[in-house]
């Protein structure tokens, strides 16, 4: 039995069209994909036919007409090129016409095409969905297929993208990134494609019970770019959405242009999900998160159906939906949310006037600090940020305690701080439950500012502020690191080691990282998810996980100290082939990353900047202001390629010579 290109495509993990392009050299295909296809052909025993292109037909019934709105964007140009390639192999020429989304122009084109004796069939992206508008075409004995858009008639063949799912996926991504004020930009048209995309958007908002007070739907005329940009600017200034999802590839370009002209920064000021995935989307700054249609598959289905209809081999009409994909890049920001769902303030939004600073200096306030643990750079940098900032305001730090991750010891230490009668206490609870009662007592006597999380049972009025890294972004960074690292691997198997203690911040980032991998990287299988409660237990958890699942390729670990325990376990098992993705920058974890040994990437907090933000929140609380309930600091993505720069930026010091040596050794 002969091997088909469909089997080759499945084995190589590429589309049938890509295999065809490699065999027939009808389109550029990247070298890595060419190599995969050739390997698959050899393994499957596929022998390409020497003369796969049929002789070109001449004269009557030799041309297939393609009628599309325009060719200014990637989708229709890619479809046209792919159709030309497929049809040429079958001996047909492709003739392309542009309707400009005008029903009148489309009618004239159809009349001319139907009257042309060379026309064998028609592939059309219709301007209207109304079947009565196409009564002449339907009654004519000319085979035709709807592509990308449809005519509402069950007797007409249709090749469509999963439009509802496409925009549903994009909107869901924004919602799960913390956005609620999400606008959608659509082309003003009567097409079913527009309606389906709008339906996907509304479905995602409805499932999350998001109701916007102002309308968040903007329709524009693509053929009047100047007016389009003005409408986007006016819409943004009135509605102030935190995110936009574009319903087309040209709409994406116009949206980016309008945002740039407004002086807005993406994703800092506004997040964007684009549509169509033109090649430039990868190379903009930042690279654009996009919904991508499989134009090759759409073209292949259209070509196959039109030829079957021409040969009268097709009896029953069908509607084929071609899957879409969402490529997450850096144009969407995770909005930090506090323990009560409140939107995070940025540290840049908090400023003290000269009058406020003078008042602080006059009062000679004192502050105590209660850390859960102080034996790492994370705590040291937090303390430096707090001390250096409070010192400018004349606020004294009277005591700093270290609970060594022991909640009962922290309770005792808090009582000691209480006896010193500080005007505010800055603390990171070592256990949200065990320490809750003591913090509740302190809340009645002094101002409380928490780092990372709030104790169990606390209400908003019980504390002044909570300062944390943006844990949604933190988790998203780790999930994307894993996904991109294994992107070219056909199947990758990973294990997750999360934090089991009731800690809001670590739970959130563990959840988001897992969600990003599961929803966006179909080739990655999460084999097992386990949790540690004590850091040292990670060693046993890791060894047990690898014994049970020896084919694991990589591990997610909740932060650097437990990750080091996992590395120790892997070293003893001789499993240096397993990659680790984790959080927080410190010397030991950085040395592994520098050598590209075990650690392949991490997302890190900015502890000094978080400490400075804690000090600002404390100063505001001492002045009687408690409006800054949650302050979120953006994390930083660190890989071996940017480690030196990241170290200086995060640690606020020169890179140690020993770490530089590790980098050199790792790249020998």
XYZ file of C-alpha atoms in Angstrom:
668
model
C 0.000 0.000 0.000
C 1.491 3.363 -1.078
C 2.175 6.068 1.512
C 0.254 9.356 1.073
C 1.442 12.898 1.798
C -1.266 13.023 4.459
C 0.621 10.325 6.402
C 3.910 12.195 5.880
C 2.322 15.428 7.147
C 0.971 13.687 10.247
C 4.347 12.112 11.021
C 6.209 15.421 10.530
C 3.639 17.400 12.523
C 3.011 19.851 9.647
C 0.173 20.614 7.238
C -0.423 18.669 4.034
C 0.192 21.916 2.142
C 3.650 22.272 3.693
C 4.585 18.749 2.547
C 3.311 19.611 -0.931
C 5.415 22.801 -1.026
C 8.534 20.891 0.045
C 8.029 18.200 -2.609
C 7.074 20.557 -5.457
C 9.166 23.576 -4.378
C 6.147 25.819 -4.955
C 6.704 28.026 -1.914
C 9.409 28.942 0.585
C 9.451 26.621 3.602
C 11.822 27.212 6.526
C 14.889 24.892 6.627
C 13.868 23.247 9.920
C 10.461 22.275 8.484
C 12.054 21.045 5.255
C 14.312 18.819 7.347
C 11.335 17.471 9.343
C 9.386 16.689 6.152
C 12.356 14.954 4.485
C 12.968 12.852 7.625
C 9.266 11.902 7.735
C 9.314 10.948 4.040
C 12.317 8.678 4.617
C 10.816 7.069 7.746
C 7.430 6.499 6.076
C 8.981 5.286 2.833
C 7.221 7.934 0.737
C 8.369 8.184 -2.883
C 7.289 11.446 -4.589
C 5.908 11.169 -8.092
C 8.143 12.625 -10.752
C 5.451 14.516 -12.667
C 2.883 15.681 -10.120
C 1.734 18.777 -12.051
C -0.985 18.152 -14.621
C -0.829 19.884 -18.020
C -2.463 23.331 -17.917
C -5.961 23.372 -19.413
C -6.509 25.884 -22.221
C -9.744 27.466 -23.381
C -13.155 26.447 -22.077
C -13.423 25.511 -18.363
C -9.732 26.252 -17.755
C -9.960 29.002 -15.097
C -11.175 29.085 -11.509
C -12.186 32.562 -10.340
C -11.409 33.761 -6.827
C -13.533 36.731 -5.676
C -12.299 38.323 -2.449
C -12.799 41.735 -0.767
C -9.138 42.788 -1.027
C -5.571 41.525 -0.899
C -4.113 44.222 1.388
C -3.823 41.877 4.379
C -2.073 38.573 4.884
C -5.109 36.275 5.046
C -6.489 36.744 1.531
C -3.033 37.059 -0.055
C -1.943 33.788 1.615
C -5.180 32.078 0.559
C -4.770 33.302 -3.043
C -1.164 32.078 -3.255
C -1.984 28.675 -1.761
C -4.991 28.250 -4.089
C -2.870 29.148 -7.115
C -0.349 26.470 -6.086
C -2.925 23.726 -5.438
C -4.974 24.438 -8.578
C -1.899 24.651 -10.792
C -1.037 21.077 -9.792
C -4.469 20.047 -11.086
C -4.077 21.925 -14.365
C -6.242 24.988 -13.598
C -5.332 28.676 -13.671
C -6.504 31.000 -10.908
C -7.974 34.391 -11.745
C -8.372 36.811 -8.808
C -10.997 39.599 -8.537
C -11.505 42.204 -5.784
C -14.972 43.237 -4.668
C -13.804 45.977 -2.288
C -16.582 44.712 0.005
C -19.053 46.409 -2.342
C -22.148 44.417 -3.302
C -22.479 46.388 -6.571
C -18.881 45.649 -7.607
C -19.330 42.016 -6.652
C -22.465 41.741 -8.846
C -20.570 43.117 -11.862
C -17.663 40.730 -11.268
C -19.996 37.726 -10.937
C -21.840 38.655 -14.155
C -18.552 38.874 -16.069
C -17.125 35.676 -14.575
C -20.290 33.652 -15.196
C -20.411 34.860 -18.802
C -16.778 33.857 -19.421
C -16.651 30.404 -21.048
C -13.216 29.776 -19.536
C -14.705 29.770 -16.019
C -14.767 26.245 -14.602
C -15.697 27.260 -11.066
C -15.887 30.130 -8.569
C -14.465 30.468 -5.074
C -15.975 33.487 -3.317
C -15.724 35.381 -0.022
C -19.208 36.921 -0.317
C -19.959 40.520 0.643
C -23.446 39.567 1.865
C -24.748 36.513 3.703
C -28.229 36.830 2.172
C -28.927 33.942 -0.235
C -31.371 36.066 -2.293
C -28.458 38.363 -3.267
C -26.861 35.408 -5.057
C -29.934 33.885 -6.716
C -28.409 34.128 -10.233
C -25.196 32.412 -9.112
C -27.142 29.671 -7.320
C -29.331 29.035 -10.370
C -26.347 28.972 -12.776
C -24.797 25.608 -13.525
C -21.348 26.832 -12.399
C -19.692 25.088 -9.420
C -18.901 27.509 -6.585
C -17.653 27.428 -2.998
C -17.819 30.035 -0.225
C -14.465 30.713 1.457
C -13.833 32.599 4.756
C -17.392 33.983 4.636
C -20.669 32.231 3.968
C -24.030 32.593 2.253
C -26.887 31.418 4.477
C -28.003 28.392 2.489
C -27.461 24.765 3.569
C -27.062 23.695 -0.068
C -23.882 25.761 -0.552
C -20.397 24.475 0.308
C -18.509 26.641 2.816
C -14.889 26.662 4.043
C -14.643 28.768 7.194
C -12.325 29.419 10.099
C -13.530 28.748 13.615
C -14.364 32.441 13.944
C -16.355 32.236 17.176
C -13.716 30.114 18.857
C -10.931 32.379 17.570
C -12.187 35.556 19.225
C -13.488 33.602 22.212
C -9.932 32.303 22.802
C -8.416 35.773 22.425
C -10.968 37.417 24.731
C -10.592 34.630 27.284
C -6.829 35.145 27.294
C -7.342 38.819 28.131
C -9.909 38.055 30.840
C -7.600 35.504 32.445
C -4.873 38.126 32.303
C -7.016 40.244 34.624
C -8.693 42.507 32.040
C -12.388 43.371 32.214
C -12.580 46.540 30.122
C -11.932 44.807 26.777
C -12.813 46.468 23.465
C -13.252 44.690 20.144
C -12.397 46.316 16.799
C -14.374 45.011 13.822
C -14.747 45.795 10.148
C -18.033 47.455 9.243
C -19.626 44.863 6.965
C -22.619 42.561 6.551
C -20.499 39.402 6.583
C -21.245 36.420 8.773
C -17.546 36.371 9.730
C -17.931 39.658 11.604
C -21.053 38.436 13.388
C -19.385 35.157 14.392
C -16.344 36.952 15.810
C -18.588 39.310 17.761
C -20.495 36.284 19.063
C -17.234 34.730 20.363
C -16.342 37.984 22.132
C -19.772 38.247 23.788
C -19.694 34.604 24.835
C -16.357 35.019 26.654
C -17.576 38.150 28.488
C -20.866 36.442 29.371
C -19.183 33.348 30.836
C -17.193 35.600 33.197
C -20.185 37.849 34.023
C -18.396 40.923 32.680
C -20.790 43.764 31.918
C -19.256 47.036 30.756
C -21.102 50.265 31.457
C -19.895 51.777 28.173
C -20.185 50.014 24.777
C -16.891 48.300 23.936
C -17.603 47.437 20.284
C -16.088 49.610 17.555
C -16.834 49.079 13.846
C -14.749 50.921 11.248
C -14.544 51.252 7.472
C -11.316 49.593 6.335
C -11.291 51.558 3.084
C -11.002 54.911 4.871
C -7.846 54.518 6.958
C -7.710 58.126 8.151
C -11.274 57.997 9.433
C -10.584 54.578 10.972
C -7.646 55.871 13.015
C -9.604 58.911 14.192
C -12.459 56.669 15.351
C -10.059 54.437 17.302
C -8.517 57.470 19.038
C -11.919 58.953 19.873
C -13.219 55.586 21.106
C -10.176 55.026 23.339
C -10.291 58.494 24.862
C -13.961 58.086 25.743
C -14.009 54.440 26.900
C -10.444 53.923 28.215
C -10.328 50.112 27.669
C -7.347 48.274 29.162
C -7.238 45.888 26.187
C -8.238 45.636 22.518
C -8.916 42.568 20.417
C -8.797 43.151 16.659
C -11.154 41.229 14.359
C -8.833 41.190 11.343
C -5.198 41.514 10.313
C -5.478 44.979 8.734
C -7.477 46.101 11.764
C -4.517 45.001 13.899
C -2.169 47.214 11.880
C -4.505 50.241 12.063
C -4.985 49.718 15.790
C -1.220 49.676 16.408
C -0.819 52.791 14.278
C -3.509 54.665 16.224
C -2.029 53.616 19.567
C 1.416 54.803 18.505
C 0.009 58.150 17.367
C -1.670 58.569 20.771
C 1.686 58.066 22.469
C 0.469 54.953 24.276
C 2.806 52.114 25.147
C 1.819 48.497 24.557
C 1.296 46.552 26.789
C 1.979 49.021 29.641
C -0.910 51.326 28.707
C -3.005 48.928 26.663
C -2.881 45.224 25.790
C -3.535 43.997 22.250
C -4.616 40.691 20.715
C -4.291 40.846 16.935
C -5.745 38.703 14.167
C -4.194 37.038 11.133
C -0.594 36.615 12.306
C 1.225 38.443 9.552
C 4.962 37.875 9.688
C 5.646 41.377 11.036
C 3.655 40.537 14.185
C 6.707 38.598 15.445
C 9.102 41.500 14.909
C 7.246 44.513 16.271
C 8.156 45.880 19.670
C 6.594 44.206 21.533
C 5.803 41.094 19.422
C 2.023 40.835 19.003
C -0.173 38.156 20.560
C -2.251 36.942 17.615
C -5.051 34.665 16.520
C -3.875 32.771 13.448
C -6.018 31.190 10.754
C -4.746 28.155 8.874
C -4.946 29.709 5.415
C -3.228 26.754 3.733
C -5.814 24.309 5.052
C -8.644 26.648 4.032
C -7.216 26.919 0.513
C -6.619 23.151 0.252
C -10.220 22.339 1.253
C -11.571 24.955 -1.168
C -9.445 23.595 -4.030
C -10.443 19.989 -3.340
C -14.164 20.781 -3.155
C -14.268 22.997 -6.256
C -12.485 20.319 -8.307
C -14.869 17.608 -7.010
C -17.804 19.819 -8.005
C -16.303 20.524 -11.448
C -15.913 16.763 -11.998
C -19.434 16.254 -10.602
C -18.097 13.898 -7.953
C -19.614 15.876 -5.068
C -23.264 15.327 -4.210
C -23.865 16.825 -0.742
C -22.923 20.344 0.386
C -20.917 20.703 3.589
C -19.570 23.321 5.960
C -15.935 22.790 6.937
C -14.524 24.675 9.930
C -10.731 25.009 9.944
C -9.132 25.275 13.431
C -7.395 28.464 14.582
C -4.540 28.951 17.034
C -3.602 31.623 19.569
C 0.064 32.623 19.717
C 0.845 34.423 22.975
C 3.624 36.964 22.728
C 4.362 40.139 24.696
C 1.604 42.577 23.676
C -0.728 41.476 26.475
C -0.064 42.441 30.065
C -1.295 40.541 33.090
C -3.192 42.957 35.335
C -2.334 42.320 38.954
C -5.236 41.729 41.313
C -5.236 41.909 45.076
C -6.717 39.384 47.530
C -10.144 41.009 47.135
C -9.968 41.268 43.347
C -8.925 44.919 43.414
C -6.838 46.243 40.527
C -3.192 46.848 41.375
C -1.682 50.293 41.633
C 1.722 50.731 40.027
C 4.463 52.150 42.304
C 4.800 55.001 39.772
C 1.271 56.104 40.718
C 2.266 56.732 44.329
C 4.021 60.012 45.034
C 4.487 62.158 48.121
C 4.376 65.930 48.030
C 7.010 68.072 49.748
C 4.355 68.991 52.298
C 3.691 65.299 53.079
C 7.413 64.566 53.398
C 7.839 67.515 55.793
C 4.958 66.222 57.921
C 6.506 62.724 58.095
C 9.841 64.161 59.193
C 8.204 66.235 61.908
C 6.373 63.235 63.407
C 9.470 60.959 63.790
C 7.483 57.812 63.046
C 8.889 54.323 63.725
C 8.364 51.050 61.841
C 8.988 47.370 62.638
C 9.570 44.655 60.010
C 8.599 40.987 60.387
C 10.057 38.697 57.708
C 9.097 35.053 57.232
C 12.743 34.344 56.370
C 15.787 36.560 55.871
C 18.509 34.216 54.623
C 18.393 35.191 50.955
C 18.897 38.095 48.563
C 15.131 38.514 48.159
C 14.690 39.579 51.796
C 17.908 41.610 51.898
C 16.877 43.633 48.857
C 13.373 44.163 50.246
C 14.872 45.475 53.486
C 17.298 47.754 51.606
C 14.463 49.177 49.509
C 12.332 49.788 52.612
C 15.129 51.354 54.691
C 16.545 53.566 51.930
C 13.126 54.946 51.011
C 11.826 55.484 54.559
C 15.082 57.198 55.490
C 14.286 59.953 52.959
C 11.067 60.622 54.869
C 12.626 60.592 58.319
C 10.905 57.321 59.285
C 13.048 54.985 61.420
C 13.130 51.170 61.215
C 13.396 50.114 64.885
C 13.480 46.328 64.510
C 13.692 43.548 61.905
C 12.809 39.926 62.760
C 13.321 36.614 60.932
C 10.841 33.776 61.619
C 12.817 31.095 59.697
C 9.515 29.969 58.119
C 8.181 29.096 61.607
C 4.713 30.689 62.076
C 4.714 30.134 65.857
C 8.079 31.871 66.136
C 6.687 34.731 64.041
C 3.736 35.089 66.423
C 6.201 35.422 69.345
C 8.311 37.927 67.410
C 5.236 39.990 66.536
C 4.403 40.255 70.231
C 7.950 41.560 70.777
C 7.445 44.162 68.037
C 4.152 45.153 69.592
C 5.905 46.000 72.868
C 8.089 48.519 71.003
C 4.875 50.375 69.969
C 5.828 51.108 66.341
C 3.544 53.365 64.286
C 3.434 50.713 61.546
C 4.446 47.089 61.061
C 5.558 45.728 57.699
C 5.202 41.941 57.492
C 5.110 38.905 55.265
C 3.101 36.178 57.046
C 4.862 32.808 57.200
C 1.459 31.093 57.388
C -1.812 32.843 56.544
C -3.828 30.854 59.107
C -1.588 30.399 62.141
C -0.459 34.038 62.238
C -3.892 35.522 61.429
C -5.094 36.036 65.025
C -1.934 37.865 66.095
C -2.063 40.142 63.063
C -5.759 40.782 63.806
C -4.828 41.977 67.315
C -2.069 44.218 65.919
C -4.441 45.752 63.351
C -6.322 47.425 66.201
C -3.174 49.112 67.508
C -0.997 50.004 64.521
C -0.897 50.339 60.725
C -0.242 47.053 58.908
C 1.418 46.824 55.497
C 1.758 43.292 54.104
C 4.208 41.903 51.570
C 2.900 39.296 49.075
C -0.271 38.216 50.878
C -2.856 39.035 53.538
C -3.635 36.713 56.496
C -6.776 34.600 56.450
C -9.958 36.254 57.661
C -8.792 39.819 57.056
C -11.141 42.408 55.572
C -9.981 45.408 53.529
C -10.330 47.757 56.489
C -8.055 45.593 58.675
C -4.828 46.621 56.912
C -3.370 49.616 55.103
C -1.863 48.009 52.011
C -0.463 44.848 50.416
C 2.522 45.030 48.071
C 3.493 42.178 45.786
C 4.969 41.224 42.474
C 2.292 40.953 39.776
C 1.822 37.227 40.360
C -0.378 36.741 37.292
C 2.407 38.081 35.096
C 4.945 36.075 37.086
C 3.080 32.808 36.458
C 2.447 33.729 32.829
C 6.182 34.320 32.315
C 7.035 30.856 33.650
C 4.310 29.179 31.588
C 5.545 30.884 28.417
C 9.164 29.978 29.213
C 8.164 26.309 29.374
C 6.010 26.538 26.247
C 8.598 28.317 24.106
C 11.441 26.059 25.287
C 9.565 22.944 24.102
C 7.791 24.577 21.156
C 9.747 22.693 18.474
C 9.546 19.360 20.301
C 6.769 17.155 18.954
C 5.753 15.980 22.448
C 7.168 17.265 25.744
C 6.316 15.875 29.177
C 6.570 18.027 32.287
C 5.839 17.835 35.996
C 4.691 20.666 38.280
C 5.882 21.070 41.884
C 3.761 23.789 43.481
C 3.515 25.354 46.917
C 0.945 23.552 49.068
C 0.741 26.067 51.935
C -2.184 28.548 51.882
C -0.197 31.387 50.357
C -2.179 33.636 47.982
C 0.781 34.766 45.849
C 2.400 31.379 45.207
C -0.971 29.719 44.604
C -1.864 32.333 41.996
C 1.390 32.076 40.046
C 1.360 28.236 40.190
C -2.194 28.232 38.834
C -1.496 30.748 36.050
C 1.701 28.955 34.914
C -0.163 25.640 34.659
C -3.079 27.307 32.859
C -0.785 28.964 30.283
C 0.864 25.623 29.439
C -2.373 23.619 29.272
C -4.275 26.141 27.150
C -1.608 27.337 24.733
C 0.880 24.527 24.113
C -0.893 21.413 22.860
C 2.390 19.510 22.422
C 3.168 19.702 26.165
C 1.656 17.097 28.455
C 1.583 17.834 32.189
C 2.048 14.329 33.601
C 1.764 15.148 37.305
C 1.191 18.039 39.732
C 2.526 17.644 43.293
C 2.859 20.097 46.200
C 5.415 20.723 48.967
C 4.684 22.313 52.352
C 8.247 22.436 53.674
C 11.008 23.496 51.267
C 13.255 20.545 52.126
C 10.431 18.121 51.206
C 10.867 19.106 47.555
C 13.891 16.782 47.376
C 11.778 13.676 48.132
C 8.843 14.877 46.022
C 11.148 15.351 43.026
C 12.817 11.943 43.355
C 9.465 10.187 43.729
C 8.079 12.055 40.706
C 11.006 11.048 38.480
C 10.827 7.406 39.596
C 7.135 7.290 38.719
C 7.497 9.290 35.496
C 11.050 8.706 34.191
C 10.197 10.209 30.778
C 9.667 13.718 32.215
C 11.518 16.360 30.159
C 11.089 19.335 32.470
C 9.952 20.547 35.875
C 8.150 23.656 37.097
C 9.066 24.535 40.698
C 7.355 27.288 42.711
C 10.496 29.334 43.509
C 14.286 29.115 43.664
C 14.923 27.513 47.082
C 12.692 24.467 46.493
C 14.058 24.396 42.923
C 17.563 23.954 44.381
C 16.260 20.963 46.388
C 14.863 19.501 43.154
C 18.224 20.049 41.441
C 19.993 18.238 44.298
C 17.598 15.299 43.815
C 18.172 15.242 40.052
C 21.950 15.381 40.467
C 21.883 12.328 42.729
C 19.726 10.492 40.197
C 22.040 11.440 37.339
C 19.214 13.199 35.493
C 20.955 16.248 34.083
C 18.706 15.959 31.023
C 15.748 17.448 32.914
C 15.176 21.211 32.607
C 13.827 23.386 35.426
C 11.747 26.575 35.262
C 11.261 28.585 38.428
C 11.151 32.040 40.080
C 13.406 34.571 41.829
C 17.013 35.440 41.143
C 19.781 34.550 43.594
C 23.413 33.546 43.138
C 23.060 29.768 43.299
C 20.106 29.528 40.925
C 21.800 32.073 38.613
C 24.954 29.936 38.428
C 22.921 26.987 37.076
C 21.161 29.272 34.598
C 24.487 30.772 33.481
C 25.825 27.300 32.614
C 22.492 26.274 31.050
C 22.587 23.344 33.426
C 19.175 22.292 34.802
C 17.756 25.844 34.987
C 16.592 27.103 31.579
C 14.727 30.229 32.573
C 13.007 32.007 35.437
C 10.692 34.885 36.192
C 11.918 37.047 39.014
C 10.490 39.628 41.324
C 12.136 43.033 41.700
C 12.636 42.891 45.473
C 14.391 46.243 45.888
C 11.642 48.029 43.918
C 9.008 46.104 45.903
C 10.682 47.229 49.135
C 10.604 50.841 47.934
C 6.897 50.433 47.069
C 6.275 48.991 50.565
C 7.934 52.079 52.053
C 5.747 54.403 49.953
C 2.597 52.521 51.009
C 3.727 52.705 54.657
C 4.382 56.453 54.385
C 0.909 57.006 52.923
C -0.629 54.879 55.708
C 1.183 56.922 58.385
C -0.337 60.045 56.818
C -3.798 58.469 57.118
C -4.181 57.423 53.466
C -5.297 53.817 52.911
C -6.497 53.987 49.312
C -3.557 51.967 47.946
C -4.892 48.565 48.995
C -2.876 46.585 46.494
C 0.348 47.593 44.757
C 1.767 45.343 42.047
C 5.339 45.430 40.707
C 6.050 43.919 37.279
C 8.367 40.856 37.259
C 11.351 40.331 34.969
C 12.003 37.412 32.611
C 15.540 35.998 32.908
C 17.308 33.558 30.572
C 21.007 32.860 30.113
C 21.174 35.361 27.238
C 20.122 38.329 29.409
C 21.431 37.150 32.790
C 24.256 39.694 33.154
C 22.018 42.679 32.488
C 19.193 41.254 34.608
C 21.536 40.654 37.556
C 22.579 44.298 37.667
C 18.996 45.479 37.219
C 17.478 43.182 39.872
C 20.298 42.925 42.434
C 21.473 46.554 42.169
C 25.099 45.475 42.128
C 27.846 44.446 39.732
C 27.832 40.846 38.520
C 30.116 38.719 40.744
C 33.239 37.468 38.959
C 32.364 33.882 39.918
C 29.031 34.223 38.111
C 30.736 35.696 35.043
C 33.045 32.662 35.061
C 30.006 30.347 35.170
C 28.636 32.065 32.064
C 31.953 31.664 30.250
C 32.231 27.991 31.296
C 28.661 27.326 30.188
C 29.338 28.675 26.675
C 32.683 26.999 26.000
